[in-house]
CSV table of C-alpha atoms in Angstrom, one decimal:
chain,number,residue,atom,x,y,z
Q,1,UNK,CA,-0.7,64.3,-18.3
Q,2,UNK,CA,2.1,65.3,-18.9
Q,3,UNK,CA,3.0,67.5,-22.3
Q,4,UNK,CA,6.1,66.7,-24.8
Q,5,UNK,CA,8.7,69.7,-25.8
Q,6,UNK,CA,7.1,69.8,-29.1
Q,7,UNK,CA,3.4,70.3,-26.7
Q,8,UNK,CA,5.3,73.1,-24.8
Q,9,UNK,CA,6.3,75.1,-27.3
Q,10,UNK,CA,3.1,74.7,-29.7
Q,11,UNK,CA,1.2,76.1,-26.4
Q,12,UNK,CA,2.9,78.8,-24.6
Q,13,UNK,CA,0.4,81.4,-24.7
Q,14,UNK,CA,0.2,84.5,-25.9
Q,15,UNK,CA,-0.4,88.6,-25.1
Q,16,UNK,CA,-2.5,88.6,-21.5
Q,17,UNK,CA,-4.9,91.3,-20.1
Q,18,UNK,CA,-3.4,92.2,-17.1
Q,19,UNK,CA,-6.8,91.3,-15.3
Q,20,UNK,CA,-6.9,87.6,-17.2
Q,21,UNK,CA,-4.6,85.0,-15.8
Q,22,UNK,CA,-6.6,81.8,-16.8
Q,23,UNK,CA,-5.5,81.6,-20.2
Q,24,UNK,CA,-2.1,80.5,-18.7
Q,25,UNK,CA,-1.7,77.1,-18.4
Q,26,UNK,CA,0.7,74.2,-16.2
Q,27,UNK,CA,3.7,72.9,-17.4
Q,28,UNK,CA,5.1,68.7,-16.5
Q,29,UNK,CA,8.6,68.6,-17.7
Q,30,UNK,CA,9.0,65.5,-20.1
Q,31,UNK,CA,11.6,63.2,-20.0
Q,32,UNK,CA,14.6,64.9,-22.6
Q,33,UNK,CA,16.3,63.7,-25.1
Q,34,UNK,CA,19.8,63.0,-25.3
Q,35,UNK,CA,22.1,65.4,-26.5
Q,36,UNK,CA,22.8,66.2,-29.9
Q,37,UNK,CA,26.8,65.2,-30.6
Q,38,UNK,CA,26.2,67.8,-33.3
Q,39,UNK,CA,28.0,71.2,-33.1
Q,40,UNK,CA,25.6,74.3,-32.0
Q,41,UNK,CA,25.7,77.3,-33.8
Q,42,UNK,CA,27.6,80.0,-32.2
Q,43,UNK,CA,25.8,82.6,-29.4
Q,44,UNK,CA,25.7,85.1,-31.9
Q,45,UNK,CA,24.1,83.2,-34.3
Q,46,UNK,CA,21.4,81.9,-31.5
Q,47,UNK,CA,20.4,85.3,-29.7
Q,48,UNK,CA,18.8,87.2,-33.1
Q,49,UNK,CA,17.1,83.7,-33.4
Q,50,UNK,CA,15.8,84.3,-29.8
Q,51,UNK,CA,15.3,87.5,-30.5
Q,52,UNK,CA,12.5,87.9,-33.3
Q,53,UNK,CA,10.8,84.9,-31.3
Q,54,UNK,CA,10.8,86.3,-28.1
Q,55,UNK,CA,7.3,87.6,-27.1
Q,56,UNK,CA,5.8,89.6,-23.8
Q,57,UNK,CA,3.4,86.9,-21.8
Q,58,UNK,CA,3.4,86.3,-18.4
Q,59,UNK,CA,2.3,82.9,-16.8
Q,60,UNK,CA,-0.9,82.6,-14.4
Q,61,UNK,CA,-0.2,84.7,-11.5
Q,62,UNK,CA,2.7,87.3,-12.8
Q,63,UNK,CA,1.7,90.7,-11.6
Q,64,UNK,CA,2.9,92.5,-15.1
Q,65,UNK,CA,5.0,95.9,-14.7
Q,66,UNK,CA,3.2,99.1,-16.7
Q,67,UNK,CA,3.4,99.4,-20.1
Q,68,UNK,CA,6.5,102.2,-19.8
Q,69,UNK,CA,7.9,100.4,-17.1
Q,70,UNK,CA,7.6,97.1,-20.1
Q,71,UNK,CA,9.0,99.9,-22.6
Q,72,UNK,CA,12.0,100.4,-21.1
Q,73,UNK,CA,13.0,96.8,-20.6
Q,74,UNK,CA,12.4,95.4,-24.0
Q,75,UNK,CA,14.7,98.8,-24.5
Q,76,UNK,CA,17.4,98.1,-21.7
Q,77,UNK,CA,17.2,94.0,-23.6
Q,78,UNK,CA,18.6,96.0,-26.7
Q,79,UNK,CA,21.3,97.1,-24.4
Q,80,UNK,CA,24.3,95.1,-24.9
Q,81,UNK,CA,25.8,97.0,-21.3
Q,82,UNK,CA,22.7,96.7,-19.6
Q,83,UNK,CA,22.0,92.8,-20.7
Q,84,UNK,CA,25.4,91.9,-19.6
Q,85,UNK,CA,24.4,93.6,-16.3
Q,86,UNK,CA,21.6,91.4,-16.3
Q,87,UNK,CA,23.8,88.2,-17.1
Q,88,UNK,CA,25.9,89.2,-13.8
Q,89,UNK,CA,22.7,89.1,-12.3
Q,90,UNK,CA,22.1,85.9,-12.9
Q,91,UNK,CA,25.7,84.7,-12.4
Q,92,UNK,CA,24.9,85.2,-8.8
Q,93,UNK,CA,21.6,83.4,-8.5
Q,94,UNK,CA,22.7,79.7,-7.5
Q,95,UNK,CA,20.5,77.8,-10.2
Q,96,UNK,CA,22.6,80.3,-13.1
Q,97,UNK,CA,26.1,80.1,-10.9
Q,98,UNK,CA,27.8,77.4,-12.5
Q,99,UNK,CA,26.0,77.1,-16.2
Q,100,UNK,CA,27.9,78.9,-18.9
Q,101,UNK,CA,28.2,82.3,-19.8
Q,102,UNK,CA,26.3,81.4,-23.2
Q,103,UNK,CA,23.7,80.0,-21.6
Q,104,UNK,CA,23.3,82.6,-19.3
Q,105,UNK,CA,23.6,84.8,-22.4
Q,106,UNK,CA,20.5,83.4,-23.9
Q,107,UNK,CA,18.3,82.8,-21.3
Q,108,UNK,CA,17.8,86.2,-20.0
Q,109,UNK,CA,15.6,87.3,-23.0
Q,110,UNK,CA,13.3,85.2,-22.2
Q,111,UNK,CA,13.1,86.6,-18.7
Q,112,UNK,CA,10.3,89.5,-17.8
Q,113,UNK,CA,9.8,91.5,-15.1
Q,114,UNK,CA,7.4,91.6,-12.4
Q,115,UNK,CA,6.3,93.7,-9.8
Q,116,UNK,CA,4.2,93.3,-6.5
Q,117,UNK,CA,3.3,96.5,-3.8
Q,118,UNK,CA,4.5,96.0,-0.7
Q,119,UNK,CA,2.0,92.9,1.8
Q,120,UNK,CA,0.9,91.8,-1.9
Q,121,UNK,CA,1.0,87.4,-2.8
Q,122,UNK,CA,3.1,86.2,-5.4
Q,123,UNK,CA,1.3,83.0,-4.6
Q,124,UNK,CA,-0.2,81.0,-2.1
Q,125,UNK,CA,0.7,77.5,-0.8
Q,126,UNK,CA,-2.0,75.8,-2.6
Q,127,UNK,CA,-1.2,77.2,-6.2
Q,128,UNK,CA,-0.6,75.9,-9.5
Q,129,UNK,CA,2.2,77.7,-11.8
Q,130,UNK,CA,5.8,76.5,-13.3
Q,131,UNK,CA,7.9,80.0,-13.2
Q,132,UNK,CA,10.3,80.6,-11.6
Q,133,UNK,CA,11.3,84.7,-10.3
Q,134,UNK,CA,14.8,86.5,-9.6
Q,135,UNK,CA,14.4,88.6,-7.0
Q,136,UNK,CA,16.3,92.0,-8.0
Q,137,UNK,CA,14.8,94.7,-5.7
Q,138,UNK,CA,12.8,94.3,-2.6
Q,139,UNK,CA,11.8,91.4,-0.4
Q,140,UNK,CA,10.3,88.2,-0.3
Q,141,UNK,CA,8.9,86.2,2.9
Q,142,UNK,CA,7.9,82.2,2.7
Q,143,UNK,CA,5.6,80.6,5.0
Q,144,UNK,CA,3.7,78.3,5.2
Q,145,UNK,CA,0.2,78.6,5.4
Q,146,UNK,CA,-1.3,76.8,8.2
Q,147,UNK,CA,-5.4,76.9,10.6
Q,148,UNK,CA,-4.1,78.9,13.3
Q,149,UNK,CA,-1.9,81.2,10.7
Q,150,UNK,CA,0.5,81.6,8.8
Q,151,UNK,CA,4.1,80.3,9.9
Q,152,UNK,CA,7.2,82.4,8.0
Q,153,UNK,CA,9.8,79.4,7.1
Q,154,UNK,CA,12.2,82.8,5.9
Q,155,UNK,CA,12.9,86.0,3.4
Q,156,UNK,CA,14.3,86.4,0.0
Q,157,UNK,CA,16.4,89.3,-0.5
Q,158,UNK,CA,18.4,91.2,-4.4
Q,159,UNK,CA,19.6,88.0,-5.8
Q,160,UNK,CA,17.6,85.0,-4.4
Q,161,UNK,CA,14.8,83.3,-6.4
Q,162,UNK,CA,11.8,80.8,-5.9
Q,163,UNK,CA,9.6,78.3,-7.4
Q,164,UNK,CA,12.6,76.0,-9.3
Q,165,UNK,CA,10.8,73.2,-8.2
Q,166,UNK,CA,7.9,73.6,-10.4
Q,167,UNK,CA,10.0,75.7,-13.0
Q,168,UNK,CA,11.6,71.8,-13.2
Q,169,UNK,CA,9.0,69.6,-13.0
Q,170,UNK,CA,9.3,68.7,-10.0
Q,171,UNK,CA,6.3,69.8,-7.9
Q,172,UNK,CA,3.1,71.0,-9.2
Q,173,UNK,CA,2.2,72.8,-7.1
Q,174,UNK,CA,4.4,75.9,-4.7
Q,175,UNK,CA,3.3,74.3,-1.1
Q,176,UNK,CA,4.9,77.5,0.5
Q,177,UNK,CA,3.4,80.9,-0.1
Q,178,UNK,CA,5.6,84.1,-1.1
Q,179,UNK,CA,4.6,87.5,-0.3
Q,180,UNK,CA,6.0,91.0,-1.0
Q,181,UNK,CA,6.8,92.5,2.5
Q,182,UNK,CA,8.3,96.1,0.4
Q,183,UNK,CA,7.5,96.9,-2.9
Q,184,UNK,CA,9.7,94.2,-4.9
Q,185,UNK,CA,10.2,94.0,-9.0
Q,186,UNK,CA,11.3,90.0,-10.1
Q,187,UNK,CA,12.5,88.6,-13.0
Q,188,UNK,CA,10.0,85.4,-13.9
Q,189,UNK,CA,11.2,83.0,-16.3
Q,190,UNK,CA,7.7,80.8,-17.3
Q,191,UNK,CA,9.0,76.8,-17.8
Q,192,UNK,CA,7.3,76.6,-21.1
Q,193,UNK,CA,10.2,79.5,-22.5
Q,194,UNK,CA,12.8,77.5,-20.0
Q,195,UNK,CA,12.5,74.6,-22.5
Q,196,UNK,CA,13.0,76.5,-25.7
Q,197,UNK,CA,16.5,77.4,-24.5
Q,198,UNK,CA,17.2,74.1,-23.7
Q,199,UNK,CA,16.4,72.9,-27.2
Q,200,UNK,CA,18.1,75.9,-28.7
Q,201,UNK,CA,21.1,75.8,-26.6
Q,202,UNK,CA,21.8,72.4,-25.0
Q,203,UNK,CA,21.2,72.1,-21.5
Q,204,UNK,CA,23.9,73.1,-19.1
Q,205,UNK,CA,25.7,70.4,-17.1
Q,206,UNK,CA,24.9,71.8,-14.0
Q,207,UNK,CA,21.8,71.5,-14.4
Q,208,UNK,CA,21.6,67.8,-15.6
Q,209,UNK,CA,21.2,66.2,-12.7
Q,210,UNK,CA,18.1,67.3,-12.8
Q,211,UNK,CA,16.8,67.4,-16.1
Q,212,UNK,CA,18.1,63.9,-16.6
Q,213,UNK,CA,15.7,62.8,-13.7
Q,214,UNK,CA,12.7,64.4,-13.1
Q,215,UNK,CA,10.4,62.2,-13.5
Q,216,UNK,CA,11.9,59.9,-11.0
Q,217,UNK,CA,12.4,63.2,-8.8
Q,218,UNK,CA,9.4,64.1,-9.3
Q,219,UNK,CA,8.0,60.5,-8.0
Q,220,UNK,CA,10.7,61.2,-4.7
Q,221,UNK,CA,9.2,64.6,-4.2
Q,222,UNK,CA,5.5,63.3,-4.0
Q,223,UNK,CA,6.0,59.5,-2.3
Q,224,UNK,CA,4.7,59.9,1.4
Q,225,UNK,CA,6.1,56.9,2.1
Q,226,UNK,CA,9.4,58.0,2.1
Q,227,UNK,CA,9.2,59.4,5.5
Q,228,UNK,CA,7.2,56.6,6.9
Q,229,UNK,CA,10.4,54.4,7.0
Q,230,UNK,CA,12.7,57.3,8.8
Q,231,UNK,CA,14.0,55.5,11.8
Q,232,UNK,CA,13.1,58.7,13.4
Q,233,UNK,CA,9.5,58.5,12.1
Q,234,UNK,CA,9.0,54.7,12.0
Q,235,UNK,CA,7.6,54.5,15.5
Q,236,UNK,CA,4.9,57.2,15.2
Q,237,UNK,CA,1.3,56.0,13.9
Q,238,UNK,CA,1.9,56.3,9.5
Q,239,UNK,CA,-1.4,59.2,9.8
Q,240,UNK,CA,0.3,61.5,11.1
Q,241,UNK,CA,3.2,61.2,9.3
Q,242,UNK,CA,1.8,61.6,6.2
Q,243,UNK,CA,0.1,65.1,7.8
Q,244,UNK,CA,4.1,65.7,9.0
Q,245,UNK,CA,5.3,64.9,5.3
Q,246,UNK,CA,1.9,66.7,3.5
Q,247,UNK,CA,3.3,69.9,5.0
Q,248,UNK,CA,6.3,69.9,4.2
Q,249,UNK,CA,8.3,72.1,1.3
Q,250,UNK,CA,10.1,70.1,-1.9
Q,251,UNK,CA,13.6,72.0,-1.7
Q,252,UNK,CA,16.3,72.3,-4.5
Q,253,UNK,CA,19.6,73.0,-3.2
Q,254,UNK,CA,22.7,74.0,-5.2
Q,255,UNK,CA,26.3,73.0,-5.0
Q,256,UNK,CA,27.7,74.9,-2.2
Q,257,UNK,CA,24.5,76.1,0.0
Q,258,UNK,CA,25.0,75.7,3.7
Q,259,UNK,CA,22.1,74.4,5.2
Q,260,UNK,CA,23.5,74.5,8.7
Q,261,UNK,CA,25.9,76.7,10.4
Q,262,UNK,CA,27.2,75.0,12.9
Q,263,UNK,CA,26.2,77.7,16.6
Q,264,UNK,CA,22.9,79.2,15.4
Q,265,UNK,CA,19.8,78.6,16.0
Q,266,UNK,CA,18.0,76.4,13.4
Q,267,UNK,CA,14.2,75.7,12.8
Q,268,UNK,CA,14.1,73.1,10.2
Q,269,UNK,CA,15.0,69.3,9.2
Q,270,UNK,CA,15.9,68.7,6.0
Q,271,UNK,CA,15.1,64.9,4.2
Q,272,UNK,CA,17.8,64.1,1.5
Q,273,UNK,CA,15.5,62.3,-1.3
Q,274,UNK,CA,19.0,63.2,-3.6
Q,275,UNK,CA,22.4,64.2,-3.8
Q,276,UNK,CA,24.6,64.2,-1.2
Q,277,UNK,CA,26.5,66.3,1.4
Q,278,UNK,CA,29.2,66.9,3.2
Q,279,UNK,CA,29.2,67.8,7.9
Q,280,UNK,CA,31.5,69.3,9.6
Q,281,UNK,CA,32.7,70.6,12.6
Q,282,UNK,CA,34.9,73.0,14.2
Q,283,UNK,CA,36.4,73.1,10.7
Q,284,UNK,CA,36.8,69.1,10.2
Q,285,UNK,CA,35.2,66.6,8.5
Q,286,UNK,CA,32.8,64.6,10.0
Q,287,UNK,CA,30.7,62.3,7.7
Q,288,UNK,CA,29.9,62.5,3.6
Q,289,UNK,CA,25.8,61.8,3.4
Q,290,UNK,CA,23.6,60.8,0.6
Q,291,UNK,CA,19.9,59.9,0.1
Q,292,UNK,CA,18.1,58.7,3.0
Q,293,UNK,CA,19.8,61.4,5.7
Q,294,UNK,CA,18.0,63.8,7.3
Q,295,UNK,CA,19.4,66.4,9.3
Q,296,UNK,CA,18.7,69.0,12.1
Q,297,UNK,CA,16.1,66.5,13.3
Q,298,UNK,CA,17.4,67.8,17.4
Q,299,UNK,CA,16.1,71.5,16.6
Q,300,UNK,CA,12.6,70.1,15.1
Q,301,UNK,CA,12.3,67.7,18.0
Q,302,UNK,CA,13.6,69.1,20.8
Q,303,UNK,CA,14.4,72.6,22.6
Q,304,UNK,CA,17.6,72.9,21.7
Q,305,UNK,CA,17.7,74.8,18.5
Q,306,UNK,CA,21.5,75.0,19.0
Q,307,UNK,CA,23.2,74.0,15.5
Q,308,UNK,CA,25.7,71.3,16.5
Q,309,UNK,CA,27.6,70.9,13.1
Q,310,UNK,CA,27.2,72.4,9.6
Q,311,UNK,CA,25.9,71.1,7.5
Q,312,UNK,CA,26.5,72.1,3.5
Q,313,UNK,CA,25.5,70.3,-0.1
Q,314,UNK,CA,28.2,68.8,-2.1
Q,315,UNK,CA,26.5,68.6,-4.8
Q,316,UNK,CA,23.3,69.0,-6.4
Q,317,UNK,CA,20.4,67.7,-4.3
Q,318,UNK,CA,16.4,67.8,-4.0
Q,319,UNK,CA,15.5,67.5,0.0
Q,320,UNK,CA,12.0,68.2,1.5
Q,321,UNK,CA,12.6,70.4,4.7
Q,322,UNK,CA,10.1,70.5,7.7
Q,323,UNK,CA,9.4,73.4,9.6
Q,324,UNK,CA,9.1,72.9,13.6
Q,325,UNK,CA,6.4,75.2,14.5
Q,326,UNK,CA,4.7,72.9,11.8
Q,327,UNK,CA,5.6,69.5,13.5
Q,328,UNK,CA,4.8,70.9,16.8
Q,329,UNK,CA,1.4,71.4,15.4
Q,330,UNK,CA,0.7,68.0,13.6
Q,331,UNK,CA,1.9,66.9,16.8
Q,332,UNK,CA,-0.1,68.2,19.1
Q,333,UNK,CA,-2.6,66.0,17.7
Q,334,UNK,CA,-1.3,63.0,18.3
Q,335,UNK,CA,-0.6,62.7,22.2
Q,336,UNK,CA,0.9,58.9,21.6
Q,337,UNK,CA,2.9,60.2,18.9
Q,338,UNK,CA,4.0,62.9,20.8
Q,339,UNK,CA,5.5,60.6,23.8
Q,340,UNK,CA,7.4,58.5,21.1
Q,341,UNK,CA,9.0,61.6,20.3
Q,342,UNK,CA,9.7,63.0,23.5
Q,343,UNK,CA,10.3,59.9,25.5
Q,344,UNK,CA,13.3,59.1,22.3
Q,345,UNK,CA,14.5,62.8,22.0
Q,346,UNK,CA,15.4,62.0,25.7
Q,347,UNK,CA,17.1,58.8,25.1
Q,348,UNK,CA,19.2,60.4,22.1
Q,349,UNK,CA,19.5,63.5,23.9
Q,350,UNK,CA,21.6,61.5,26.7
Q,351,UNK,CA,23.4,59.7,24.4
Q,352,UNK,CA,24.9,62.5,22.6
Q,353,UNK,CA,26.2,64.1,26.1
Q,354,UNK,CA,27.4,60.6,27.2
Q,355,UNK,CA,29.3,60.8,24.1
Q,356,UNK,CA,30.4,64.9,23.7
Q,357,UNK,CA,31.0,64.3,28.1
Q,358,UNK,CA,33.4,61.1,27.7
Q,359,UNK,CA,35.2,62.4,25.0
Q,360,UNK,CA,35.9,66.0,27.0
Q,361,UNK,CA,37.0,63.9,29.6
Q,362,UNK,CA,39.0,61.3,27.2
Q,363,UNK,CA,40.7,65.5,26.1
Q,364,UNK,CA,41.7,66.3,29.7
Q,365,UNK,CA,42.9,63.1,30.4
Q,366,UNK,CA,45.9,63.3,27.7
Q,367,UNK,CA,46.6,66.7,28.7
Q,368,UNK,CA,46.3,66.3,32.4
Q,369,UNK,CA,46.4,62.9,33.0
Q,370,UNK,CA,43.7,60.2,34.4
Q,371,UNK,CA,42.2,62.6,36.5
Q,372,UNK,CA,39.4,59.5,38.2
Q,373,UNK,CA,40.5,57.1,41.3
Q,374,UNK,CA,42.4,53.9,40.2
Q,375,UNK,CA,42.9,50.6,41.8
Q,376,UNK,CA,45.4,49.6,44.7
Q,377,UNK,CA,47.5,47.7,42.0
Q,378,UNK,CA,47.7,50.6,39.4
Q,379,UNK,CA,49.4,52.9,41.9
Q,380,UNK,CA,51.4,50.0,42.6
Q,381,UNK,CA,52.5,50.2,39.3
Q,382,UNK,CA,53.1,53.8,38.9
Q,383,UNK,CA,55.1,53.5,41.9
Q,384,UNK,CA,57.0,50.6,41.0
Q,385,UNK,CA,55.8,48.3,44.7
Q,386,UNK,CA,55.8,44.9,44.8
Q,387,UNK,CA,52.7,44.6,47.5
Q,388,UNK,CA,52.7,40.8,49.1
Q,389,UNK,CA,49.0,39.7,49.2
Q,390,UNK,CA,48.9,38.6,52.4
Q,391,UNK,CA,49.5,41.8,54.0
Q,392,UNK,CA,46.8,42.9,55.5
Q,393,UNK,CA,46.9,46.5,55.4
Q,394,UNK,CA,48.4,49.5,54.5
Q,395,UNK,CA,47.5,50.4,58.2
Q,396,UNK,CA,49.9,47.1,59.7
Q,397,UNK,CA,52.4,47.9,57.7
Q,398,UNK,CA,53.7,51.5,58.9
Q,399,UNK,CA,53.5,49.4,62.3
Q,400,UNK,CA,55.5,46.9,61.4
Q,401,UNK,CA,57.5,49.3,60.5
Q,402,UNK,CA,57.6,51.0,63.9
Q,403,UNK,CA,55.8,54.1,62.2
Q,404,UNK,CA,52.8,55.1,64.3
Q,405,UNK,CA,50.1,57.0,61.6
Q,406,UNK,CA,48.2,59.8,63.5
Q,407,UNK,CA,45.9,58.5,66.6
Q,408,UNK,CA,42.3,58.9,65.3
Q,409,UNK,CA,40.2,61.7,67.7
Q,410,UNK,CA,36.9,61.5,69.0
Q,411,UNK,CA,34.3,63.6,70.5
Q,412,UNK,CA,33.0,62.4,73.5
Q,413,UNK,CA,30.5,64.4,75.9
Q,414,UNK,CA,31.7,67.6,74.5
Q,415,UNK,CA,35.8,67.0,75.1
Q,416,UNK,CA,38.2,65.1,72.7
Q,417,UNK,CA,39.2,61.8,73.2
Q,418,UNK,CA,41.7,59.3,71.2
Q,419,UNK,CA,39.9,56.5,69.7
Q,420,UNK,CA,40.8,53.0,70.7
Q,421,UNK,CA,41.8,51.1,67.4
Q,422,UNK,CA,42.9,47.3,67.5
Q,423,UNK,CA,45.8,46.6,65.4
């Protein structure tokens, strides 16, 4: 049962032993109260209040730093210059880039560091959690856990974030595994602390599209019927489509984020549950798409994975991402569905190729003139001739004017002879 903000604050876990993560709570986001119209206290008054109330705690799954490192962290939080450097780091992350400086100054006080050794797992795909991680140093690999092995989807370096769908309460499970491939330090933010800052400072307008519609968006993320009704999956058996949905990744995309780059190799398809994006080719706007749009499916279904256009998010969006290796692994268990998909892909590829060739021909015709044969009437019109409908043939016209055409020759018994033509 979802917890209210008051229950979240009252259930915030206290300091935990390093080897015990069972006391933390998974928090579900409740509908947010409308923002009050009264003025809020300035940041200078809020920060000391937050500092006084802040306590070091690690949510479930967070690997705490050593005590000396933690003391160094606390000391750095007391230094305005060092704290400002961390605020600038937040400003370079996708989730906090469009928030106000006031909000970032307050939220940085709720972050706590966590360290992971090389090849150490941050979380697995079935884990529950509600905290966000910002990579400070090192690198993470994100992968989907499958029966045949993990499928690498992407890697995240300094400035990247993980776990934002869980922070907002859109997904109870992580859905994707995160592993540190080198020694990595994260700044972690638990959902309970995030909500405290929302109450103290106010929700940033850049995140209002999610914060104001958490319940609806979480239902969209969990609703498998979203996939069943898609045009590209409508002809497949329902069991197959449900497996595709269960093995897709919910992801939050932020304004200005590039989902696909023209000319690059793609391995994911995107199903827009909310938000909007623009499709560009050669720097020109082709279309603006919104909820229900499916992008990149040809790179997932077929063998040619080169992106034919660039897709950029134009607003805060919630999407489900389906990886090509996962798609084909699931499809291999449904032969009829696989055949349907292959036929559909061939037909669509043929239509795309025909359209591309027609556009190329039209461009060449415009530049050099039409290259294909003309009808006689078109030729006469171009040359300014008037053809008599009773005229037998061009050869007859030449004979009538006393002009004899070149003789037609033929081979007979190794000798060249003139071919007699009946006029």
